[in-house]
Coordinates of C-alpha atoms in Angstrom, one line a residue:
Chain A
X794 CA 0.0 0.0 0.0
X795 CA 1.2 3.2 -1.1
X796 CA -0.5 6.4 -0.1
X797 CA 0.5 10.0 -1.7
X798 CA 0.4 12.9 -2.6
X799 CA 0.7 14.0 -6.3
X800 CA -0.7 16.4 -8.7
X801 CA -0.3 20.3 -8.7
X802 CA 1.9 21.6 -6.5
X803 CA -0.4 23.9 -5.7
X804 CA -3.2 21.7 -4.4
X805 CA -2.1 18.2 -4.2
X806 CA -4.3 15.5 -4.5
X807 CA -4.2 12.6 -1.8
X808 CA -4.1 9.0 -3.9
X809 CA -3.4 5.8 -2.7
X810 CA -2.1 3.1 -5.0
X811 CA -2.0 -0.5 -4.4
X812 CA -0.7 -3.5 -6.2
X813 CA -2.7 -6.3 -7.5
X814 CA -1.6 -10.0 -6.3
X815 CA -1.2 -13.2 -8.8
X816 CA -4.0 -15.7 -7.1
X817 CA -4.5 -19.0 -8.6
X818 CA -8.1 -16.9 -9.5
X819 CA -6.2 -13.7 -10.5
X820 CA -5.4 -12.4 -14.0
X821 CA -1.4 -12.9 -14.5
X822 CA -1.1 -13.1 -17.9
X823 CA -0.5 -8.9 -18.2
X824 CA -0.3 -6.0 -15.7
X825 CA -3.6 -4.0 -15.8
X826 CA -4.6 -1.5 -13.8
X827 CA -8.2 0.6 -12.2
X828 CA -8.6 3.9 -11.6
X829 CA -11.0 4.3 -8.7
X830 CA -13.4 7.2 -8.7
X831 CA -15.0 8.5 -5.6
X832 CA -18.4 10.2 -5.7
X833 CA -18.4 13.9 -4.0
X834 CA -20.4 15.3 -0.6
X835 CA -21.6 12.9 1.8
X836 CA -21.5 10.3 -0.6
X837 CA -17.9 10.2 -0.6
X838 CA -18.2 9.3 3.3
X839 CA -20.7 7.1 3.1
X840 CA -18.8 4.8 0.1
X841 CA -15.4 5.2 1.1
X842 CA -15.7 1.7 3.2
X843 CA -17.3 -0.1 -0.3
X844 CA -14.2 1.6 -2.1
X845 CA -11.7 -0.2 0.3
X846 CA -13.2 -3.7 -0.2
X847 CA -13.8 -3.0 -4.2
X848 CA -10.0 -1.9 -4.0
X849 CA -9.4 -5.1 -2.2
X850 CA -11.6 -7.8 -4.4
X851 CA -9.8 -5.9 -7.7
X852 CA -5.9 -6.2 -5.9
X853 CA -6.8 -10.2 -5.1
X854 CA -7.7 -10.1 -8.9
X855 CA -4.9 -9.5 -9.9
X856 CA -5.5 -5.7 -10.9
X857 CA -3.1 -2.7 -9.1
X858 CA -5.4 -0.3 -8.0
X859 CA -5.3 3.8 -8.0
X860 CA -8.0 5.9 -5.7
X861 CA -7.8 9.3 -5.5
X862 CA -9.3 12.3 -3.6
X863 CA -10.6 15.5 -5.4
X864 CA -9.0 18.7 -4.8
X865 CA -11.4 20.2 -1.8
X866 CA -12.3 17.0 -0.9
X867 CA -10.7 14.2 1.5
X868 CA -7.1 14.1 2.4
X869 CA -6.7 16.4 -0.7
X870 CA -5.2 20.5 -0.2
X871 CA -8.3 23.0 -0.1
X872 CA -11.0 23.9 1.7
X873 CA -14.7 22.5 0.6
X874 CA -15.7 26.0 -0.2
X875 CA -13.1 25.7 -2.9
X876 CA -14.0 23.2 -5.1
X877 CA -14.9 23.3 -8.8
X878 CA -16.2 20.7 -10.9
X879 CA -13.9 22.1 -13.8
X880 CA -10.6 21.3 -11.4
X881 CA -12.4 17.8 -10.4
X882 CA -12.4 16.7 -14.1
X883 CA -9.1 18.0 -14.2
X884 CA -7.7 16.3 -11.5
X885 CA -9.3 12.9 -12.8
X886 CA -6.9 13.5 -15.4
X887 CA -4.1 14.2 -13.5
X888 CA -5.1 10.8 -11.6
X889 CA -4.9 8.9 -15.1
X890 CA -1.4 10.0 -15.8
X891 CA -0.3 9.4 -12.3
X892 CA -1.4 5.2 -12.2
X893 CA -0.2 5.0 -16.0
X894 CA 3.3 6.3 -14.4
X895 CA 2.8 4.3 -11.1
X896 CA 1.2 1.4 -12.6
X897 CA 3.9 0.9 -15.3
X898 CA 1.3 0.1 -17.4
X899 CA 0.1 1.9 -21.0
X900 CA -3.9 1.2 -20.5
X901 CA -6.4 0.9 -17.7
X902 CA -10.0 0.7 -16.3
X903 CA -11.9 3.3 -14.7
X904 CA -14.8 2.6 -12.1
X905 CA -16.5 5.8 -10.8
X906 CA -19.7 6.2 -8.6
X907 CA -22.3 8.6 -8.7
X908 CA -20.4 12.0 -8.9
X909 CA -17.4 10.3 -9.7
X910 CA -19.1 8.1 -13.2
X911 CA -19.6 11.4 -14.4
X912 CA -16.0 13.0 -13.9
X913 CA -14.3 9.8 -15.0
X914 CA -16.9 9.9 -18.2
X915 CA -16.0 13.4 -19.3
X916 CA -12.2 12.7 -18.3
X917 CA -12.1 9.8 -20.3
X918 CA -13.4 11.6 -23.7
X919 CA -9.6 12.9 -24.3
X920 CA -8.4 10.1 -23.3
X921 CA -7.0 6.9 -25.1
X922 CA -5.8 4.7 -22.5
X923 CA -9.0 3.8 -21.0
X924 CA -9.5 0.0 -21.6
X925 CA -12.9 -0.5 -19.5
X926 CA -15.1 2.2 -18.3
X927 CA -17.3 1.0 -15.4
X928 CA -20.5 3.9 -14.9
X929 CA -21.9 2.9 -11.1
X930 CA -25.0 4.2 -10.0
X931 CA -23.9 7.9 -11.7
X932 CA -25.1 10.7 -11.6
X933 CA -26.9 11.4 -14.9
X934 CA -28.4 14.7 -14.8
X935 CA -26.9 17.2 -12.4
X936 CA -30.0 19.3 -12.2
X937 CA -31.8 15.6 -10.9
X938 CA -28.8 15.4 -8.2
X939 CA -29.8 19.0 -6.7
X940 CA -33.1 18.3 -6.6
X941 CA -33.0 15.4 -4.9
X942 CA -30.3 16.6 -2.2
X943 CA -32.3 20.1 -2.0
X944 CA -35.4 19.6 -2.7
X945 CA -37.5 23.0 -2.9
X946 CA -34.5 24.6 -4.3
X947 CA -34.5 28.5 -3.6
X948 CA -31.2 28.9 -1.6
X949 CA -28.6 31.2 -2.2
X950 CA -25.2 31.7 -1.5
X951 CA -22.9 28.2 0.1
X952 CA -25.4 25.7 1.7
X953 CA -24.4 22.9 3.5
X954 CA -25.4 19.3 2.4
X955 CA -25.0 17.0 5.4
X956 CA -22.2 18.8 6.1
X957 CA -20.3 19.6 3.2
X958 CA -20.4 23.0 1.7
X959 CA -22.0 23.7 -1.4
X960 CA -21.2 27.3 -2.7
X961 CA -23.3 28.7 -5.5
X962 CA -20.9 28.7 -8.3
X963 CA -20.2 24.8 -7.9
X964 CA -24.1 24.0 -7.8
X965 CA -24.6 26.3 -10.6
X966 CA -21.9 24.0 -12.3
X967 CA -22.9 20.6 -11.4
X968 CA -26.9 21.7 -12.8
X969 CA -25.2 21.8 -16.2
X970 CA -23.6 18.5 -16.6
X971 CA -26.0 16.0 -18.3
X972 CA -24.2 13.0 -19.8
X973 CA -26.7 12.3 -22.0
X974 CA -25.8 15.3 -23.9
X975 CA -22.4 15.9 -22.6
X976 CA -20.8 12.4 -23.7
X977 CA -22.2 12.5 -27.2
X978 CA -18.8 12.5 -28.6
X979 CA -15.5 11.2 -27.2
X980 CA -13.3 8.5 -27.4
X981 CA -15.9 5.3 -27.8
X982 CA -15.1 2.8 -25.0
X983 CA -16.0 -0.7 -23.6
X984 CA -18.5 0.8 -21.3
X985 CA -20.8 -0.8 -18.4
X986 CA -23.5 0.3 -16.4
X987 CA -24.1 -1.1 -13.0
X988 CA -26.8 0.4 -10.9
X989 CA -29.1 -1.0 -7.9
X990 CA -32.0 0.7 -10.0
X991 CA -33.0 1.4 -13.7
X992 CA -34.4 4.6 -14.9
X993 CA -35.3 6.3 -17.9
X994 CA -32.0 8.2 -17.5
X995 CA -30.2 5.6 -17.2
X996 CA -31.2 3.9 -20.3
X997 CA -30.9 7.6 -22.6
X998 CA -27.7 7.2 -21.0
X999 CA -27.1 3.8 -22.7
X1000 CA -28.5 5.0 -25.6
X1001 CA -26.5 8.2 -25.8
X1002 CA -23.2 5.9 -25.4
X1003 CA -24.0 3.2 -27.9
X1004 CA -24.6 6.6 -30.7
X1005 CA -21.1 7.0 -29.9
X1006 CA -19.9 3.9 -30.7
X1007 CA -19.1 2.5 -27.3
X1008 CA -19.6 -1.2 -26.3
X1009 CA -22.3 -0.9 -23.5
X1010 CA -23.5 -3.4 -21.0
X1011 CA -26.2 -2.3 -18.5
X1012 CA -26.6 -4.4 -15.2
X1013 CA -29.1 -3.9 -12.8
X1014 CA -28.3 -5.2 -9.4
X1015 CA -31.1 -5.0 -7.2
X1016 CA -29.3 -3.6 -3.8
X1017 CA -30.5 -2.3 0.0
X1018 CA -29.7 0.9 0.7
X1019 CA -29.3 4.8 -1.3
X1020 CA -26.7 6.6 -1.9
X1021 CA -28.6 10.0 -1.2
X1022 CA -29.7 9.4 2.2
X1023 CA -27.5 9.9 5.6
X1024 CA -27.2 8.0 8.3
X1025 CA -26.7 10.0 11.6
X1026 CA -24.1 8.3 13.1
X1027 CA -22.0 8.1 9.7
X1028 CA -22.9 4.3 8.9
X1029 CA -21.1 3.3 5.6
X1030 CA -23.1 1.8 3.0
X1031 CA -21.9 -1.8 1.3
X1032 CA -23.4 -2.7 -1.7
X1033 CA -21.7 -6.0 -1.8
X1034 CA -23.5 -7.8 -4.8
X1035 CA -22.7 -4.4 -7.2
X1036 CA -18.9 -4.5 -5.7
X1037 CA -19.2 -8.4 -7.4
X1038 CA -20.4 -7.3 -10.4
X1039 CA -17.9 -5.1 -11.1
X1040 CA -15.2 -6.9 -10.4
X1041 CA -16.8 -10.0 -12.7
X1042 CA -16.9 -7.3 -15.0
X1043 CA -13.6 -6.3 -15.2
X1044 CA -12.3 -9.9 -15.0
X1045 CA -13.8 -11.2 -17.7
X1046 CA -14.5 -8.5 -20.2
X1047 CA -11.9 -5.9 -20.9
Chain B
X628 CA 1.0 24.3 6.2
X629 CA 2.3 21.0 5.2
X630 CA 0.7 17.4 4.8
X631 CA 2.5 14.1 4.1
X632 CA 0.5 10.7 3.9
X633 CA 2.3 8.2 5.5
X634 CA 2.5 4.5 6.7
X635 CA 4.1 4.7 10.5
X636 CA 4.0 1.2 13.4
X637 CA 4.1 -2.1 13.5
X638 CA 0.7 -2.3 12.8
X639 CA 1.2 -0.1 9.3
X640 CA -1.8 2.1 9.8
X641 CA -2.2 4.7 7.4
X642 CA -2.1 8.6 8.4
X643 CA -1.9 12.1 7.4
X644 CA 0.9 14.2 8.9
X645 CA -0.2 18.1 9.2
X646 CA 3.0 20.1 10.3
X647 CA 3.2 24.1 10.1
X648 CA 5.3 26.0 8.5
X649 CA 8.5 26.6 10.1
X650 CA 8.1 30.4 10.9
X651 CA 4.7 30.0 13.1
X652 CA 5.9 26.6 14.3
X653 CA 5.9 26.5 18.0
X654 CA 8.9 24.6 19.5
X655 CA 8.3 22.1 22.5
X656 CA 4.7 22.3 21.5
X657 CA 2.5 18.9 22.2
X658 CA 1.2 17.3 18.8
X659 CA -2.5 16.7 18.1
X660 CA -3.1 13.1 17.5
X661 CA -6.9 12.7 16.0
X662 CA -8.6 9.1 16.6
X663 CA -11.2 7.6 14.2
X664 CA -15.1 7.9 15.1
X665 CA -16.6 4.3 14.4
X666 CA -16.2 3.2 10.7
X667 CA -15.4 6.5 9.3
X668 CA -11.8 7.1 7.8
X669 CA -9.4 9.9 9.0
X670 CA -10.8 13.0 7.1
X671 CA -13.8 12.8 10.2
X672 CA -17.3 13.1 9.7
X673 CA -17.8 16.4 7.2
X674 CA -14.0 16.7 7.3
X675 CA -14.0 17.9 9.9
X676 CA -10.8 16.3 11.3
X677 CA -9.1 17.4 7.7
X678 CA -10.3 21.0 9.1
X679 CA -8.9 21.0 12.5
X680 CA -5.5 19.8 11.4
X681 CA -5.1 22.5 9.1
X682 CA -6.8 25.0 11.4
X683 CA -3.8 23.7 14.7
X684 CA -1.4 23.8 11.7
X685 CA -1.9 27.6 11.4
X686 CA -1.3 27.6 15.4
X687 CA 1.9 26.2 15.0
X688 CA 0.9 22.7 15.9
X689 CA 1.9 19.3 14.4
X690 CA -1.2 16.8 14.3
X691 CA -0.8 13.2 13.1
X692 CA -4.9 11.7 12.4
X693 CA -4.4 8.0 11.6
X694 CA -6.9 5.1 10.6
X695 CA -6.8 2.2 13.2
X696 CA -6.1 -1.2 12.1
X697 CA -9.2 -2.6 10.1
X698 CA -10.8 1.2 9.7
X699 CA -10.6 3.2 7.0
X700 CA -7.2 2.4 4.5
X701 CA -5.5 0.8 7.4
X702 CA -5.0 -3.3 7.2
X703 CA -6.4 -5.4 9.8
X704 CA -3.7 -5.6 12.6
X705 CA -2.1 -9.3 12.0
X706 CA -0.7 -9.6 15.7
X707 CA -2.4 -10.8 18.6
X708 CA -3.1 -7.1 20.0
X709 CA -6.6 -8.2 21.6
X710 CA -9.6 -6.0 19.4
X711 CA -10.6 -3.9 23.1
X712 CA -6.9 -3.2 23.4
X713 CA -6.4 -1.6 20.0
X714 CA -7.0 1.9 20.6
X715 CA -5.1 2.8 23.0
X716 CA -2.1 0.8 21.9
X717 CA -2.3 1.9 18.6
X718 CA -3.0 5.6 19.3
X719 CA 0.5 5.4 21.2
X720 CA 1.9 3.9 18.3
X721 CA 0.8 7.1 16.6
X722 CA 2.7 9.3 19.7
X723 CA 6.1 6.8 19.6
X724 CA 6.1 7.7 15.7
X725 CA 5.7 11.7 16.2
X726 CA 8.4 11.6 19.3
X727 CA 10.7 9.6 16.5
X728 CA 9.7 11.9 13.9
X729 CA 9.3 15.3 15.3
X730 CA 10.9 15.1 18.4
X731 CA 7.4 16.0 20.1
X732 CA 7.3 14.8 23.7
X733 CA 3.9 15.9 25.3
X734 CA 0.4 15.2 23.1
X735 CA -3.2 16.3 23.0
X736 CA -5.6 13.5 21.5
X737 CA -9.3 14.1 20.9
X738 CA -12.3 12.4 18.3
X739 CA -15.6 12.0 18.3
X740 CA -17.9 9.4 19.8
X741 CA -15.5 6.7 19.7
X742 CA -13.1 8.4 18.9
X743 CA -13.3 10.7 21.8
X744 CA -13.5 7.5 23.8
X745 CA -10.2 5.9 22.6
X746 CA -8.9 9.2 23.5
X747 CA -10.2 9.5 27.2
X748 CA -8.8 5.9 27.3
X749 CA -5.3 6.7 26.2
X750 CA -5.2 10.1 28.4
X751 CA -5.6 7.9 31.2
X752 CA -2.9 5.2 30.7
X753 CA -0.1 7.9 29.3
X754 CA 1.4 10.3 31.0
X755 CA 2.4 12.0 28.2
X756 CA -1.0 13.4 26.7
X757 CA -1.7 17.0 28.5
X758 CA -5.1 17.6 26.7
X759 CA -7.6 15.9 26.0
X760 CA -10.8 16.8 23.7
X761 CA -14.1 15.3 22.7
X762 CA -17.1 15.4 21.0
X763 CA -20.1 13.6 22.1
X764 CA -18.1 12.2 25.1
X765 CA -19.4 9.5 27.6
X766 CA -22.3 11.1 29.6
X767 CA -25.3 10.9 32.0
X768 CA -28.4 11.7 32.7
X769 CA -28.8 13.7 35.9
X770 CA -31.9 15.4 37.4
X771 CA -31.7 18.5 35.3
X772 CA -31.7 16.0 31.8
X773 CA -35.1 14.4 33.1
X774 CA -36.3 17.2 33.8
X775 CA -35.8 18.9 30.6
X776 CA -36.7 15.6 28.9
X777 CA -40.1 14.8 30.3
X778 CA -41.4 18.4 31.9
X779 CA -42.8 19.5 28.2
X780 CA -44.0 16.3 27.0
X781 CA -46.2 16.0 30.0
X782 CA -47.8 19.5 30.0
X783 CA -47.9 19.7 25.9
X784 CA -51.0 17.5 24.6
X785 CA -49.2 16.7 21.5
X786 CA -46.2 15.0 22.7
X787 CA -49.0 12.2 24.7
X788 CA -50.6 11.9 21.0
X789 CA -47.3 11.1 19.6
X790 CA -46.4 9.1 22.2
X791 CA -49.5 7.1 22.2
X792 CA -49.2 6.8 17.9
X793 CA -45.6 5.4 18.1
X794 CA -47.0 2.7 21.1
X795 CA -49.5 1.2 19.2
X796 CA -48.0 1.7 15.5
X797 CA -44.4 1.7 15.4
X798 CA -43.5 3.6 11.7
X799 CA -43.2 0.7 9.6
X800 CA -41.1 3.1 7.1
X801 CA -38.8 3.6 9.4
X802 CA -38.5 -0.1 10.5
X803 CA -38.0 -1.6 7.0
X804 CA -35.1 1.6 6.5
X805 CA -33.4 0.3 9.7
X806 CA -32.9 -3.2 8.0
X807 CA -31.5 -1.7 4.8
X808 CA -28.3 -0.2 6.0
X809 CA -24.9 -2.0 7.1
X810 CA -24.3 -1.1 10.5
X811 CA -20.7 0.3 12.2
X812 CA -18.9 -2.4 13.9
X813 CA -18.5 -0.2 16.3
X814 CA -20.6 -0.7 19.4
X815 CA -20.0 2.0 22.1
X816 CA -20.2 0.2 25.5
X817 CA -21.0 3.4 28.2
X818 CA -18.6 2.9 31.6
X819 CA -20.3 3.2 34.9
X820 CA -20.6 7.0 35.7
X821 CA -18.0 6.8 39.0
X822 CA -15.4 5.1 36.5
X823 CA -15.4 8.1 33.8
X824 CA -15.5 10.6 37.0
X825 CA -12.7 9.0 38.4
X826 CA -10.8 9.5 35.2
X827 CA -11.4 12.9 34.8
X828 CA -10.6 13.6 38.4
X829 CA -7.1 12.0 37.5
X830 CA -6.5 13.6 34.3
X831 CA -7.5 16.9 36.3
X832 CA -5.2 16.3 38.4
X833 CA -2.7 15.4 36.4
X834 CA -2.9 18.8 34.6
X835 CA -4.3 17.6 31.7
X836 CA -6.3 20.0 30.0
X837 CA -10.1 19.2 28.9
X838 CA -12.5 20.2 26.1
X839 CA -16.4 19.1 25.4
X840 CA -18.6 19.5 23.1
X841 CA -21.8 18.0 23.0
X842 CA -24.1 18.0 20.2
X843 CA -27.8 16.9 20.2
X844 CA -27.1 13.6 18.7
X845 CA -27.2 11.9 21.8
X846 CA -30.1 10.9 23.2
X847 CA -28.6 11.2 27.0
X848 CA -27.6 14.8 26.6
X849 CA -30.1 18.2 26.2
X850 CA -28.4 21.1 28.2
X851 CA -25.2 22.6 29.0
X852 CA -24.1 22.3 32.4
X853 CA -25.2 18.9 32.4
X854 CA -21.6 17.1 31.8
X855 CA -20.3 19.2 35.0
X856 CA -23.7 19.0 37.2
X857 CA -23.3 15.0 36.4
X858 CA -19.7 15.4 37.9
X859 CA -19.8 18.2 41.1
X860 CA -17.0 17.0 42.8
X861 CA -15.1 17.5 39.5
X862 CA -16.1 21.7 39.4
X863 CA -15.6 20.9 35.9
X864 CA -17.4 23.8 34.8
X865 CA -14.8 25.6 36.2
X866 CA -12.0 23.7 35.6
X867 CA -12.8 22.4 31.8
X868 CA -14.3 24.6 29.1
X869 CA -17.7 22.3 27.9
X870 CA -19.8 23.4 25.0
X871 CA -23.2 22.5 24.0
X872 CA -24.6 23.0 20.4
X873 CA -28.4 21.9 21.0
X874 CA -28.8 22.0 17.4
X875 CA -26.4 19.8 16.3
X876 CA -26.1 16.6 15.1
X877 CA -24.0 14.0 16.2
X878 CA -21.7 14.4 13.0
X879 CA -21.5 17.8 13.4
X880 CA -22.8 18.6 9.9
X881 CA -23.9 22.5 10.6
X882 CA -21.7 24.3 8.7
X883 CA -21.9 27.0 11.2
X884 CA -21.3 24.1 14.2
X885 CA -18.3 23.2 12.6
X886 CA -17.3 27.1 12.7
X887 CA -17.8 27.3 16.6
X888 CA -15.8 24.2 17.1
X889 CA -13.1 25.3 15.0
X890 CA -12.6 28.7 16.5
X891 CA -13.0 26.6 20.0
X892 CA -10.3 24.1 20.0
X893 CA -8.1 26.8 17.8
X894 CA -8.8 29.2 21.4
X895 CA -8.6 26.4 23.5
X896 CA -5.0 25.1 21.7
X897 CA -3.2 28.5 22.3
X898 CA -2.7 27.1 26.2
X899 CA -0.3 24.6 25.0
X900 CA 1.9 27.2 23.2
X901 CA 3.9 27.0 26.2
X902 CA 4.9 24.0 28.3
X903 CA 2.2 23.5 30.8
X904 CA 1.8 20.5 33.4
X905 CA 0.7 22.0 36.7
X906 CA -2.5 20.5 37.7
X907 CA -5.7 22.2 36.9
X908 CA -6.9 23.9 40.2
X909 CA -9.2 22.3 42.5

């Protein structure tokens, strides 16, 4: 285990890279290599315990394994009021070049959930050396997102959302982002879907992907729990049959 | 400011060094060591521990927050360190590392909920922590609690409807939620009162510096002076500075609650800027 900072000089990001181990179940036959993307807010929190044992299923597969924090967020420099969704994208890239140098490798996967499907999606547009691109319960329209989080709308100025601060130019910049629209073009990729539930979105989503030219699977995986809602005393959430899928995913089909 | 991740112990737990820059540095300062609260990794609930590192940083502290073995990115401890034991050995580990590292002799730990526990728990078996601070800390109901519990409910009509509502129907809703969610491993087990007063009455007179805060996550605590009425032989009102934030949740997710905390412990820090170890007066 081998945690880090990298990045800007400026505001370094906080990563943590880990290598995979040859099992008698693992994949030896070639280095590869996932780029873990959290999601942002509380649900970063509330998923950073399912990231640890995704990390770990992927590392016993045979797969080294890069996770990250955003600039603002985690372990990473800056304060919440800082953030910008233009520097998280950003930093998503700086995270790709950083396990491609760590890694050794020329290629990888990217698994991101919620917040962090949609910055690893628009990261990977300019990006060639994404193998497998795994889209987990994400966030598909960001207007959607801030309704559901702040529901009645009508505030001004930084509001907090279980905590985290949410200033009025970065919610004025998440209600843009729509992937059906904003992935239109890029680089097409072996993509797959995994969510606990389907939606309409969801499947324009798929839709908007396939036009593209990407290779799309979409699983649903029925699971307990949301994403969205906030346990008082901090409990983590563990979708364990989703954390399978993935990792079946990215076994056998990259 | 600077941080550096790092792997420090025996145990290879994973932690974020926070160390000043050199010019507000304060020399023979204590270093903050920041313990876990249940399942949640070493940023703290909202960030909040990220926050206060960064805020005792611009003090001219040094603060190490760590993940215990088996919590957040640290791996499960592999020796034979019994599970009840962990905390404290492990949040020495985290002091033997900073006196190796930093030179820093004396040390102030502090978390939340069980974090603040492990924290009261270490204070008292090493002499070397001289402050101590905690949110949500072990409490008690005294006379005052009850009778800020139970005096409105019983002259306000609405509180006997609800009360009757959730005897005969208990919210279904919330029942079927309750079953959806993986719970902490983390089961906080509540000392008799006379043990925890007997620890801050050594601690006290030890010198060791206290701070509370309690938020209205806990069902066991509604006013202010009820940590130091639970405790009078203590005078702990006078002799520890407790704050209350009855609308608070546990977490502490208020952005203004984490403001008054901040600007607490950042007030309540400047005491260690020079050596102190005389006892706190009786």
């Amino acid at each position: 285990m081998n945690p880090f900072y990298f990045g800007r000089s400026e505001r370094p990001l906080f990563g943590l890279f880990t290598r995979g181990r040859s099992t008698p179940g693992g994949v030896a036959t070639e280095e590869r290599a996932v780029l873990l993307c959290y999601p942002v807010g509380p649900e970063y929190l509330r998923a950073h315990r399912a990231f640890r044992q995704l990390n770990q299923l992927l590392n016993r597969s045979g797969f080294h394994v890069f996770r990250f924090d955003y600039a603002c967020t985690g372990d990473s420099a800056g304060e919440g009021v800082e953030a910008s969704f233009d520097e998280w994208v950003d930093d998503v890239d700086w995270a790709m070049d950083e396990l491609l140098d760590t890694a050794g490798v020329d290629s990888f996967d990217v698994v991101g959930l919620r917040w962090g499907a949609a910055l690893a999606a628009l990261a990977a547009r300019e990006r060639d050396e994404v193998g497998h691109m795994v889209l987990w319960d994400p966030v598909v329209s960001g207007q959607d997102y801030l309704d559901e989080v702040l529901p009645g709308g009508g505030v001004e100025g930084t509001v907090g959302i279980e905590g985290y601060p949410f200033t009025a130019e970065l919610r004025a910049a998440l209600a843009t982002v729509d992937l059906r629209a904003d992935l239109a073009e890029g680089e097409a990729l072996r993509t797959s879907i995994i969510v606990a539930d389907d939606s309409p979105d969801v499947a324009a989503l798929k839709a908007t992907l396939e036009g593209r030219g990407d290779r799309v699977t979409l699983d649903v995986v029925p699971s307990p729990g949301s994403w969205s809602e906030v346990d008082p005393f901090g409990d983590a959430l563990i979708p364990q049959d989703i954390i399978k899928a993935i990792v079946d995913r990215l076994r056998n089909e990259s | 400011m600077r941080e550096r991740a790092l792997v420090f112990g025996p145990a290879n737990l994973v932690g974020i060094l926070t160390q000043p820059d050199p010019e507000v540095a304060l020399p023979d300062a204590p270093a903050f060591v920041i313990l876990n609260s249940g399942i949640l990794h070493r940023v703290g609930a909202s960030r909040l521990y990220v926050r206060l590192a960064r805020t005792l940083a611009q003090e001219g502290f040094t603060t190490l927050r760590f993940d215990f073995s088996g919590v957040g990115d640290s791996e499960v401890r592999k020796d034979a360190i019994p599970v009840e034991e962990r905390f404290v050995t492990e949040t020495r580990e985290a002091m033997d590392y900073l006196t190796a590292t930093t030179g820093a002799s004396s040390f102030v730990v502090g978390g939340l909920c069980s974090g603040a526990d492990g924290a009261f728990f270490t204070s008292l078996e090493d002499q070397r922590v001289v402050g101590l601070w905690q949110i949500d800390a072990f409490c008690y109901r005294t006379p005052g609690y009850y009778r800020r519990r139970y005096l409105p409910k019983l002259v306000d009509p609405r509180a006997w409807a609800h009360s009757i509502k959730v005897r005969v129907a208990p919210d279904a809703e919330e029942e079927r939620d309750e079953e959806q969610f993986v719970k902490p491993e983390y089961r906080r087990i509540i000392p008799p009162q006379e043990v925890v007063g007997d620890g801050l009455g050594s601690l006290l007179d030890r010198g060791v510096a206290l701070y509370f805060l309690f938020t209205d996550g806990l069902e066991d605590y509604n006013y202010a002076e009820q940590h130091a009425e639970a405790f009078p032989e203590l005078d702990l009102g006078r002799r520890s500075e407790i704050r209350y934030i009855p609308e608070s949740t546990h977490m502490v997710t208020g952005l203004e609650h984490q403001e008054v905390f901040l600007s607490d412990v950042r007030r309540w820090a400047r005491r260690f800027g020079a050596a102190r170890r005389e006892p706190v007066p009786a």
